[in-house]
Coordinates of C-alpha atoms in Angstrom, one line a residue:
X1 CA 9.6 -5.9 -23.2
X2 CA 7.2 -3.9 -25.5
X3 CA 8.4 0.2 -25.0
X4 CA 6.2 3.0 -26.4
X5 CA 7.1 3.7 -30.2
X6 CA 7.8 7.3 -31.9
X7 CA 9.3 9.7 -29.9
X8 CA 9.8 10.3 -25.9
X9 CA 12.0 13.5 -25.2
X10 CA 9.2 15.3 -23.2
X11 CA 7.1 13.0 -20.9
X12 CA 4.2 14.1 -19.2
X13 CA 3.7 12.5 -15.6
X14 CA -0.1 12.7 -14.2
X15 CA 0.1 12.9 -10.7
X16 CA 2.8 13.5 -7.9
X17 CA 1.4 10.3 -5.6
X18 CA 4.4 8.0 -4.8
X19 CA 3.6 5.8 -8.7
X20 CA 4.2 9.7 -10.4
X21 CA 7.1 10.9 -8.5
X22 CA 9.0 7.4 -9.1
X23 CA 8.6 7.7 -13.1
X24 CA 9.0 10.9 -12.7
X25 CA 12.6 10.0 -11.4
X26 CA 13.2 7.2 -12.9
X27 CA 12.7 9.1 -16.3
X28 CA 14.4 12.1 -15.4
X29 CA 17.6 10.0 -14.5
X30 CA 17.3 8.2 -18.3
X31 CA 17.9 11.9 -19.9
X32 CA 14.0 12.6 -20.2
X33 CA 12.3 16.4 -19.9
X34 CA 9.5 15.5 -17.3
X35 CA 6.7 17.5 -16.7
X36 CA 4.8 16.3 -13.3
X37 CA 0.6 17.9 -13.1
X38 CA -0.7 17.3 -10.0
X39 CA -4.3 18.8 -9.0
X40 CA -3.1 19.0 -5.5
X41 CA -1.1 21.8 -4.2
X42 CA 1.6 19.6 -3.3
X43 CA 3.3 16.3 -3.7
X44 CA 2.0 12.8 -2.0
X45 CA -1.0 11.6 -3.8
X46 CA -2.8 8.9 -1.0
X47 CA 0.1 10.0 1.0
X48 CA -0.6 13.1 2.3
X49 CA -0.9 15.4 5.2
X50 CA -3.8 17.0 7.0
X51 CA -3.2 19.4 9.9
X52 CA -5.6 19.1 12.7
X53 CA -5.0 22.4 14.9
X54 CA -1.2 21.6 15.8
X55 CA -1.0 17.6 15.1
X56 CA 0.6 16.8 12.0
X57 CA -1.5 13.5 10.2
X58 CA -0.5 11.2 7.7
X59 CA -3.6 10.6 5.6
X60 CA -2.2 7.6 3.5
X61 CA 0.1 4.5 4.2
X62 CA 1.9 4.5 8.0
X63 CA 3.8 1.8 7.0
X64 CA 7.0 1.7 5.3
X65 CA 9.1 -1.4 4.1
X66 CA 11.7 -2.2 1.9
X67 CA 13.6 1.1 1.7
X68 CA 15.9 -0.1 -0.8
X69 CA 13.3 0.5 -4.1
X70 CA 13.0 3.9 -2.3
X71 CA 16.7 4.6 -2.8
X72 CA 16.1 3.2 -6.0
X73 CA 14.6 5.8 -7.6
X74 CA 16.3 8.8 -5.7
X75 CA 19.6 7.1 -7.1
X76 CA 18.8 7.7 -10.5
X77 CA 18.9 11.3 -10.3
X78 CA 22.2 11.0 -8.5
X79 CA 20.6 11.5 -4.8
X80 CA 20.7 9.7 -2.2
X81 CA 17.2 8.4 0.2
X82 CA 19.4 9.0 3.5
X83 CA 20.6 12.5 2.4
X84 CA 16.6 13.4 2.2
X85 CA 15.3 11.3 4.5
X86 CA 15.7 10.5 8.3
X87 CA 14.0 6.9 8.4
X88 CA 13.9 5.1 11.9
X89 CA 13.6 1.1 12.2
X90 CA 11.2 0.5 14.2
X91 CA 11.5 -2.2 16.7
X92 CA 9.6 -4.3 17.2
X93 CA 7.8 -3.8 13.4
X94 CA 4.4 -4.4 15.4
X95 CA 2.8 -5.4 18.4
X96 CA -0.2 -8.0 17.9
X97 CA -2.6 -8.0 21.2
X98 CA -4.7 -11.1 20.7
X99 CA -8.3 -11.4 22.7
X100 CA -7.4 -13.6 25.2
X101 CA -5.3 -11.1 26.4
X102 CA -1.7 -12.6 25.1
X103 CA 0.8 -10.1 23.3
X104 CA 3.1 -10.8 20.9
X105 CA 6.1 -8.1 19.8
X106 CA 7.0 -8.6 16.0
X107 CA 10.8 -8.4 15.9
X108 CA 12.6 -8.5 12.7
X109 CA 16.2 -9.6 13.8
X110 CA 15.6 -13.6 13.8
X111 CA 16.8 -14.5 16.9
X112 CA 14.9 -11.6 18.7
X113 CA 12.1 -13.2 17.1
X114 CA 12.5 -16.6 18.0
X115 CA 13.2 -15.9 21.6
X116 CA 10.0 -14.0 21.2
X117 CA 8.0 -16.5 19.4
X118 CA 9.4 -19.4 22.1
X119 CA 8.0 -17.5 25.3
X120 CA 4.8 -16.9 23.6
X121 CA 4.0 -20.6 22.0
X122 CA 6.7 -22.9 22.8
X123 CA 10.2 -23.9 21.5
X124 CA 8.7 -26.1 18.7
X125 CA 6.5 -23.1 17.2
X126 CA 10.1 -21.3 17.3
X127 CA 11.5 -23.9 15.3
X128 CA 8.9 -23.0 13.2
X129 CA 9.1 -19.7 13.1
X130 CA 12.5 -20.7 11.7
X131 CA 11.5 -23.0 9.2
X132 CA 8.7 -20.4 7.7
X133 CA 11.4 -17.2 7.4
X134 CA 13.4 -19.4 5.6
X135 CA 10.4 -20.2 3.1
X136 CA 9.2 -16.4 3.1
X137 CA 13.1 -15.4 2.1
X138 CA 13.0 -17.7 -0.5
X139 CA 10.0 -16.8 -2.0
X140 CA 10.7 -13.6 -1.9
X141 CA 13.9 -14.0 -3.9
X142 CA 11.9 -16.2 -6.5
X143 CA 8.9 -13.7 -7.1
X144 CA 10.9 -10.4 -6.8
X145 CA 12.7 -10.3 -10.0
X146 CA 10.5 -12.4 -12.2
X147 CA 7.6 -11.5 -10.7
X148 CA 7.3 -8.0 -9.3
X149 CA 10.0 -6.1 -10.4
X150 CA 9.2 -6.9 -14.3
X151 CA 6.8 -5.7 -17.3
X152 CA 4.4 -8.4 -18.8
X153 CA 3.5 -8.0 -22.0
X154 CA 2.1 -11.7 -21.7
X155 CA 1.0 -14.8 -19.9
X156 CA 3.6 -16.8 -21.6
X157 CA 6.0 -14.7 -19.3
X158 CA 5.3 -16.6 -16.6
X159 CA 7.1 -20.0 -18.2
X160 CA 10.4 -19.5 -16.6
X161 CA 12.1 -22.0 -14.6
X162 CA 11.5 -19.2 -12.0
X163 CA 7.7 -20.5 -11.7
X164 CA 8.3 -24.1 -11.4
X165 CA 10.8 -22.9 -8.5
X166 CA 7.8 -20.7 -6.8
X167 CA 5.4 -23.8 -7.9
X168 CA 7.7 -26.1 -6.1
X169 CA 7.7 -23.2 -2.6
X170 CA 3.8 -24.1 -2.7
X171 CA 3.3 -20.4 -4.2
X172 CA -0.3 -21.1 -5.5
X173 CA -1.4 -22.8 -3.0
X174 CA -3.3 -20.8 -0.4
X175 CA -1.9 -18.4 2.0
X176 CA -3.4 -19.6 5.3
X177 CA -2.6 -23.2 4.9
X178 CA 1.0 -22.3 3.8
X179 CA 1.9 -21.0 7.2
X180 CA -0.1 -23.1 8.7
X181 CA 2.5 -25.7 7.4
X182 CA 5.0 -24.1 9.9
X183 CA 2.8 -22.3 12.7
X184 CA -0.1 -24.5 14.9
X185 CA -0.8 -21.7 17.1
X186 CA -3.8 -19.9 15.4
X187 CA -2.6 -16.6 16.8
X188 CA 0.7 -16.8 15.3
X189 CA -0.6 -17.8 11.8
X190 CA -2.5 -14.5 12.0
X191 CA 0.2 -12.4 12.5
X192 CA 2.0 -13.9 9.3
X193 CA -1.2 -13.7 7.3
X194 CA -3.3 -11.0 8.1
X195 CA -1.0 -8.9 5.8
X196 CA -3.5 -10.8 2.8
X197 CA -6.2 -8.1 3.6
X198 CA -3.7 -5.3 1.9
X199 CA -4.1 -7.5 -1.3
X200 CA -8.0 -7.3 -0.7
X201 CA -8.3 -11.2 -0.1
X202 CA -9.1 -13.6 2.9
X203 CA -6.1 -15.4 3.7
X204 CA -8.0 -19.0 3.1
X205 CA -8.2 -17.6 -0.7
X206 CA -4.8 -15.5 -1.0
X207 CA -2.3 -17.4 -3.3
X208 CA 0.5 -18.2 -0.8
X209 CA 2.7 -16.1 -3.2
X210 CA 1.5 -13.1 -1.5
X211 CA 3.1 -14.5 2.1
X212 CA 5.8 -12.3 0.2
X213 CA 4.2 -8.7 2.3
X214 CA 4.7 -11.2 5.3
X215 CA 8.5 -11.2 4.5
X216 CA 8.5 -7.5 3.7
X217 CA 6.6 -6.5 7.2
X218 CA 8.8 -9.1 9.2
X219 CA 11.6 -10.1 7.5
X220 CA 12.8 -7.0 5.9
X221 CA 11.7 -4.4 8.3
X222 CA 9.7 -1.7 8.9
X223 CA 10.7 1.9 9.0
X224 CA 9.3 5.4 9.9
X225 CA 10.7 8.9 8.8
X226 CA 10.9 11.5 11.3
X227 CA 8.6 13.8 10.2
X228 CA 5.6 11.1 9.5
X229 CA 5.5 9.8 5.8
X230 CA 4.3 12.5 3.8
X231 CA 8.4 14.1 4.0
X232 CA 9.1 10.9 1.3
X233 CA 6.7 12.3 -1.0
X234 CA 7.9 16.0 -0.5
X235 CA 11.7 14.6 -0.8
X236 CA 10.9 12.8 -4.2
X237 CA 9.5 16.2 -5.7
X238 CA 12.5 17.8 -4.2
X239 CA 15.3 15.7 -5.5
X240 CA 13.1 15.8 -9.0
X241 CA 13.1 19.4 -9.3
X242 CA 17.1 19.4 -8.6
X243 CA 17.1 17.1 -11.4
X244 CA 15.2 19.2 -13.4
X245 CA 11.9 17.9 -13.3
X246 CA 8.6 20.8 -13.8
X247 CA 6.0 20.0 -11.3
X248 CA 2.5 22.4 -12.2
X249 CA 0.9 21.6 -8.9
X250 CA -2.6 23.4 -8.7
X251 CA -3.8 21.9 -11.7
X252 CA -6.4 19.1 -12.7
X253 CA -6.3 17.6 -16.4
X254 CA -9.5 18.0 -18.5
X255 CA -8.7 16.0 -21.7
X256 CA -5.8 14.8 -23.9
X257 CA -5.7 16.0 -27.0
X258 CA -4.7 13.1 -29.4
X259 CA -3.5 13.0 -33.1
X260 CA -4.4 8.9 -34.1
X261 CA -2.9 6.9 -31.8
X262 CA -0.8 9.5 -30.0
X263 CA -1.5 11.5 -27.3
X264 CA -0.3 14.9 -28.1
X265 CA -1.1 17.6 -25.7
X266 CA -2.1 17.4 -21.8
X267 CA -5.0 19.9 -21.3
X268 CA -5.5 21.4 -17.7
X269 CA -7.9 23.8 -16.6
X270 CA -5.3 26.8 -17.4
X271 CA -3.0 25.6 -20.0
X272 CA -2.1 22.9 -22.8
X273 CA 0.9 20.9 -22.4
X274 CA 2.5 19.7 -25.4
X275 CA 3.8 16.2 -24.8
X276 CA 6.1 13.1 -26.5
X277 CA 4.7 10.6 -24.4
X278 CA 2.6 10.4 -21.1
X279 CA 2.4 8.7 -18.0
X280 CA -0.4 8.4 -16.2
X281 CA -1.5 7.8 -12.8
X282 CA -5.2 8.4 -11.5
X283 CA -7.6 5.6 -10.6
X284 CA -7.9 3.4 -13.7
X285 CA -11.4 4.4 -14.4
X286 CA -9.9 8.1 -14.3
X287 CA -7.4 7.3 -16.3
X288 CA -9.4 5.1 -18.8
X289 CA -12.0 7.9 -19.5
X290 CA -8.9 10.3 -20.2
X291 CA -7.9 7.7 -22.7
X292 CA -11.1 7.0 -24.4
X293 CA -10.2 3.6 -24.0
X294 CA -11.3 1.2 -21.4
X295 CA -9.6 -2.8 -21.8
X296 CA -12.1 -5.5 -22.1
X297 CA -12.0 -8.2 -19.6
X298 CA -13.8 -11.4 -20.2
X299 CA -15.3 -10.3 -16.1
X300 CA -15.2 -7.0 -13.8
X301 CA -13.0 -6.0 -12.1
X302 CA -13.1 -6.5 -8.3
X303 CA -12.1 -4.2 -5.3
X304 CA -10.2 -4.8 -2.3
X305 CA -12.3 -4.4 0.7
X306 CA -11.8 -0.3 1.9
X307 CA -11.6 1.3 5.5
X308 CA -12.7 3.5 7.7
X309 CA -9.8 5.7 9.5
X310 CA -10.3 7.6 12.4
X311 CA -7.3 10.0 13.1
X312 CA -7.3 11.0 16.7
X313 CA -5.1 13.4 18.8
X314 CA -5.5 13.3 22.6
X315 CA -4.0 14.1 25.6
X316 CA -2.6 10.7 26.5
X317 CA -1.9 7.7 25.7
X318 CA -1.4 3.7 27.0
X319 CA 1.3 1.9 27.2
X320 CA 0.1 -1.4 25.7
X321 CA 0.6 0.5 22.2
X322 CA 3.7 0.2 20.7
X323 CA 4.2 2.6 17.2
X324 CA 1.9 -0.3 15.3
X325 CA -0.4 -2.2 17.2
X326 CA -2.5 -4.9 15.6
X327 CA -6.0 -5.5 17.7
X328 CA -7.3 -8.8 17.0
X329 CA -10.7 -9.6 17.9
X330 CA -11.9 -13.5 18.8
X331 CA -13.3 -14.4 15.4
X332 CA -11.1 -14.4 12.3
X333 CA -12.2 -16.1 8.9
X334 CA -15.9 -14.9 9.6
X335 CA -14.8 -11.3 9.3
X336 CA -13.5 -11.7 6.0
X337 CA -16.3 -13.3 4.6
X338 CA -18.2 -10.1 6.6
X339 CA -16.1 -7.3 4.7
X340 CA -16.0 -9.2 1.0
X341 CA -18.6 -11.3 0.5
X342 CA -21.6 -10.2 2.3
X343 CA -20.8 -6.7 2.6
X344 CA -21.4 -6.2 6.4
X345 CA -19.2 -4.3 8.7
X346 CA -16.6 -6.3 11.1
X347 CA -18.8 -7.5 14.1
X348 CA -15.8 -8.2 16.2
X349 CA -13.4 -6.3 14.5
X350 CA -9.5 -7.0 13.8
X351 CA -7.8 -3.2 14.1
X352 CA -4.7 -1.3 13.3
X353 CA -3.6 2.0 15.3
X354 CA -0.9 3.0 14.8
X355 CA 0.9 5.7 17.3
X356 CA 3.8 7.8 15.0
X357 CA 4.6 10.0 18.1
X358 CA 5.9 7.4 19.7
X359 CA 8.6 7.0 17.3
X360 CA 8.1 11.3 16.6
X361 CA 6.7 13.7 19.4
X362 CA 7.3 16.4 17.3
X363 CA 4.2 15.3 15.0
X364 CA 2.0 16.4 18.3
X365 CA 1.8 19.4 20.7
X366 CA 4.2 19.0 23.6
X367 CA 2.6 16.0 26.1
X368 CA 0.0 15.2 23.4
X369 CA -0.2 12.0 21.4
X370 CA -1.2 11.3 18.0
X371 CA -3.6 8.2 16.6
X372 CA -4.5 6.4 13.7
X373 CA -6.9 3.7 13.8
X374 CA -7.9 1.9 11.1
X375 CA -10.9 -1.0 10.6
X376 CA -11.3 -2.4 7.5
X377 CA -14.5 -2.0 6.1
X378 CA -16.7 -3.3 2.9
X379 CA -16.2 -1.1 -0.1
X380 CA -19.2 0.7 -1.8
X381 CA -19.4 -1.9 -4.6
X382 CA -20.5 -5.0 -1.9
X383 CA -21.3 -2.6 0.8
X384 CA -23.1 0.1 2.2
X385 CA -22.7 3.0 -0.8
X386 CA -21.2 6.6 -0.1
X387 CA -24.3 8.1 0.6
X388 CA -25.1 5.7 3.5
X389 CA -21.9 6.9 5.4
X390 CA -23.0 10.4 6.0
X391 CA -25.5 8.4 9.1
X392 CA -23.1 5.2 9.5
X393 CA -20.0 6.7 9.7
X394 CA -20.7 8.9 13.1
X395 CA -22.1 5.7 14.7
X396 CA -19.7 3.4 13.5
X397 CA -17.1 6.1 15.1
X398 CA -18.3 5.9 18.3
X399 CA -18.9 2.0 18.3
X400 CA -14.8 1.9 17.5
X401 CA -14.3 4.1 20.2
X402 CA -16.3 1.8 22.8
X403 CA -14.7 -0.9 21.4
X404 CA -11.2 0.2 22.2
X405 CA -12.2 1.3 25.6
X406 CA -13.4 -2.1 26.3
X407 CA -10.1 -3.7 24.6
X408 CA -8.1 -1.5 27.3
X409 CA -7.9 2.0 25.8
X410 CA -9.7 3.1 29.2
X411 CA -10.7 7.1 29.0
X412 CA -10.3 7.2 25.0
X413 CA -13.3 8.8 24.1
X414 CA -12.7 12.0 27.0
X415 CA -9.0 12.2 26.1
X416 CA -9.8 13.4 21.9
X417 CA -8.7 16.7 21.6
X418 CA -9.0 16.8 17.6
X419 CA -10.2 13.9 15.3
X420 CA -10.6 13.8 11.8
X421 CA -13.3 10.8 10.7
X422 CA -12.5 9.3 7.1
X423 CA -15.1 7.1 5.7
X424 CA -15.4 5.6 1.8
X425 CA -17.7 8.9 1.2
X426 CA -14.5 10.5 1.7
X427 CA -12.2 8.2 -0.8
X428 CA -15.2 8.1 -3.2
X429 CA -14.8 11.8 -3.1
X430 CA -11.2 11.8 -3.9
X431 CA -11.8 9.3 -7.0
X432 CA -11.2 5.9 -5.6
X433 CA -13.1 3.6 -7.4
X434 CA -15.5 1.4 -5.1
X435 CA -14.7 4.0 -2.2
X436 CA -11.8 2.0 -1.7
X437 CA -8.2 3.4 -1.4
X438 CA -6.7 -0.2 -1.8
X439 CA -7.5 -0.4 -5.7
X440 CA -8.2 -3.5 -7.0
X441 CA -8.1 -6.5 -4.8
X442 CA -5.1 -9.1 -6.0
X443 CA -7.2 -12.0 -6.9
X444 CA -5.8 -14.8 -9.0
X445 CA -7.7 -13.3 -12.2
X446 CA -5.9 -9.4 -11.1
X447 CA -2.6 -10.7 -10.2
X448 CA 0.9 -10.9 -12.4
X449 CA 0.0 -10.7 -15.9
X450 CA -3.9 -10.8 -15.4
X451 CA -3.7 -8.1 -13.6
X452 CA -4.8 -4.7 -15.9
X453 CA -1.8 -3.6 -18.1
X454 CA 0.3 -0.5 -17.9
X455 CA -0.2 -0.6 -21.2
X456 CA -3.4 0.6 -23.2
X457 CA -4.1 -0.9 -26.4
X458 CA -5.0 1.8 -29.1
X459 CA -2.5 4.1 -27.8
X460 CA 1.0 4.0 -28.7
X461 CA 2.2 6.8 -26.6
X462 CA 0.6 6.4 -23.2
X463 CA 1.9 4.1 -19.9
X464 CA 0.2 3.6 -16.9
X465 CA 1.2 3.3 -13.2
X466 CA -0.2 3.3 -9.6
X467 CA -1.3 0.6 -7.6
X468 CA -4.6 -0.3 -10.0
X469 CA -1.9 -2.0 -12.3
X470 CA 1.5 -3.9 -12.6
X471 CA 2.4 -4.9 -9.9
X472 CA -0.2 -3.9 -7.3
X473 CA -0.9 -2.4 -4.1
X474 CA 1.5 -1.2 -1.5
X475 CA 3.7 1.4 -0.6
X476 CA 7.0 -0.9 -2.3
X477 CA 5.2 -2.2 -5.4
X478 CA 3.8 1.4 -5.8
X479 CA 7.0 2.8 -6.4
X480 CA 7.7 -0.1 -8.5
X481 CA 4.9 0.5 -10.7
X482 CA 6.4 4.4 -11.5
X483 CA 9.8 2.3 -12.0
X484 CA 8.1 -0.2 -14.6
X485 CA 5.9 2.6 -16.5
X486 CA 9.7 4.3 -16.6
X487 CA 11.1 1.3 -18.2
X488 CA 8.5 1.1 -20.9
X489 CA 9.5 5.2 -22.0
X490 CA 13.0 4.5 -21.9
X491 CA 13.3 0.8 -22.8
X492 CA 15.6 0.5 -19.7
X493 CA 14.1 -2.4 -18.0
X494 CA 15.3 -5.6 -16.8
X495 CA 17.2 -7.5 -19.2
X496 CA 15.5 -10.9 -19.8

């Protein structure tokens, strides 16, 4: 694994988001003086908070798997994730209504799932069931350590008897047909696929590799912290700053100064921070441009399809919503070709709302309910630009609305007491490229080692992390990413 030369007692991190805070960790449990700049006022990056009169909203990710890399990093300092934390497992990990009007409860305990899956489909599509866990544990267990957890400093990486083994699981095949090896019943094939959209791809074109955030959503559990999920951010800075980590929150970075090769200095808009070594983690572009370097790729770089969010508190609520909900419309490949190809909004749209006071009241008013409901949507690259959503965003609001009222959300419109509407205007704002917070889309060309470097050629000093780069998007390989830009300061990495 190539490590950045000269050296690396003082490291500046750019950025408290959840990439930041895990280097910052990561590196200040390796013996390293960490400085964190963040232009925010506080920790959390995409995962933050916005307080809407007296409900307490999650702006970023609402859900949370594989705790473990979690612990990871707060182990390095010598704390602990369940001394900081209070996370809940939520059961079920979802609940997909389908538009013929069947449910289906997402357990994560195997036999609570297959007694599930049984009553819903049939005994032989819960044999199945059984048969396609087994095949999502063991690819996780191929692709985790040779494949997500690692540095690539090369294609030629990949030629490990690990890859014949995730060649022989039917890893690069594609994703649909993989579970459709195990599952018949179209709605159940959904419910281990759909998770493809977080990687920005259509489920007919997703390697089958990525069935691996199928085994992290419903193999491996989901999880919520009391509190809603900006308290992991603010309990990362916190066990940081015991360790000794500076955080300079307030502050936005202008320039690097650089001396040849080496970065030397971290300018901000009130002071110059002399530095060893630098992490960074901004949008690439961002990033890039503080660089002066930008990687040549032989094509462009594509973006996962973004979303529209609208956060909603009301005054009640319906019991056919469990914490996660997945709302499926009728039509399913069409809608990808809809949001990545032709750049149109969902015409029968596939939904996530999720409802965090039902795992937390305390995130509401006393008998008031909180809601997140998220529809995919083009980004501004194939789609509609910022600029149109000023118009469409107000009328695509209300069309979600109507929808859910007509999906059995009756009275949802009259029962908003606050709502906060967040369109890609609003992430183009915040400096996601494409309007997209989902970075770039995990296409065969941006995945693995063909996926941009944390590593920036013409500077010998500088790492990168975030989900833009190794090993991609997600609240798990996220943290990873801060773990793996970590590795390449210290040299502390996997051993080969």
């Amino acid at each position: 694994m190539k490590t950045l030369t000269g050296p690396t007692d003082h490291v500046v991190v750019v950025g408290a988001g959840l990439a930041g805070l895990a280097a910052a960790l990561h590196l200040a449990g390796a013996g390293r003086r960490v400085t964190v700049v963040e232009r925010d006022t506080v920790p959390g990056g995409r995962a933050g908070r916005l307080h809407l009169g007296a409900y307490r909203v999650d702006t970023g990710p609402t859900v949370l798997t594989m705790p473990d890399v979690l612990d990871e990093a707060f182990r390095t300092v010598g704390d602990s994730l369940a001394d900081r934390v209070d996370l809940v497992p939520l059961h079920p990990a979802y609940r997909a209504l389908f538009a013929d009007g069947s449910r289906l409860d997402v357990h994560t305990d195997a036999e609570a799932m297959e007694a599930e899956v049984a009553a819903f489909a049939g005994a032989g599509e819960a044999l199945g069931y059984r048969r396609l866990r087994r095949w999502l544990q063991e690819l996780y267990a191929v692709q985790m350590r040779r494949f997500i957890d690692a540095n690539f400093d090369s294609p030629l990486r990949l030629l490990h008897p690990d890859l014949a083994r995730l060649a022989a699981l039917g890893g690069f095949g594609r994703l649909d047909r993989a579970v459709g090896r195990f599952l018949s019943d179209e709605r159940l094939r959904r419910v281990f696929s759909f998770q493809a959209l977080y990687a920005g791809v259509a489920p007919s074109r997703a390697l089958a590799a990525y069935a691996v955030i199928a085994y992290m959503d419903t193999v491996a559990g989901v999880h919520f912290p009391r509190g809603g999920m900006h308290t992991v951010p603010v309990a990362m800075a916190e066990a940081a700053a015991r360790a000794g980590v500076e955080f300079r929150y307030g502050e936005s970075v202008t320039r690097l100064e650089r001396a040849g090769r080496r970065v030397t200095a971290v300018v901000t808009e009130h002071d110059r921070i002399a530095c060893d070594a630098i992490v960074l983690t901004p949008e690439l572009p961002a990033s890039y441009r503080l660089l002066g370097r930008s990687p040549r790729r032989p094509v462009r770089l594509r973006h996962a399809p973004s979303a529209v969010v609208l956060h909603i508190g009301t005054d009640r609520t319906w019991p056919q919503l469990e914490h996660h909900t997945l709302s499926f419309g009728r039509s399913w490949n069409t809608v990808f070709g809809e949001l990545i190809d032709e750049g149109r909004l969902m015409t029968d749209p596939s939904l996530l709302i999720t409802r965090p006071t039902a795992t937390d009241p305390s995130l509401a008013p006393a008998g008031r309910h909180l809601h997140y409901v998220l529809a995919p949507c083009p980004n501004t690259a194939v789609g509609p630009g910022a600029a149109h959503w000023g118009e469409l965003g107000p009328r695509y609001r209300d069309e979600l609305v109507r929808e859910l009222e007509r999906r059995g959300l009756a009275g949802l419109g009259a029962s908003i007491q606050e709502e906060s509407l967040v369109t890609p205007a609003e992430w183009t704002a915040l400096g996601h490229a494409a309007g997209t917070p989902f970075s770039v889309s995990h296409t065969l060309a941006q995945t693995g080692p063909f996926r941009p470097r944390n590593l920036v050629a013409g500077t010998e000093n500088a790492v990168l992390a975030g989900c833009g780069t190794t090993p991609g998007v997600g609240v798990p390989t996220v943290l990873i990413s801060g773990k793996l830009a970590a590795a390449r300061v210290t040299g502390k990495g996997r051993p080969e």
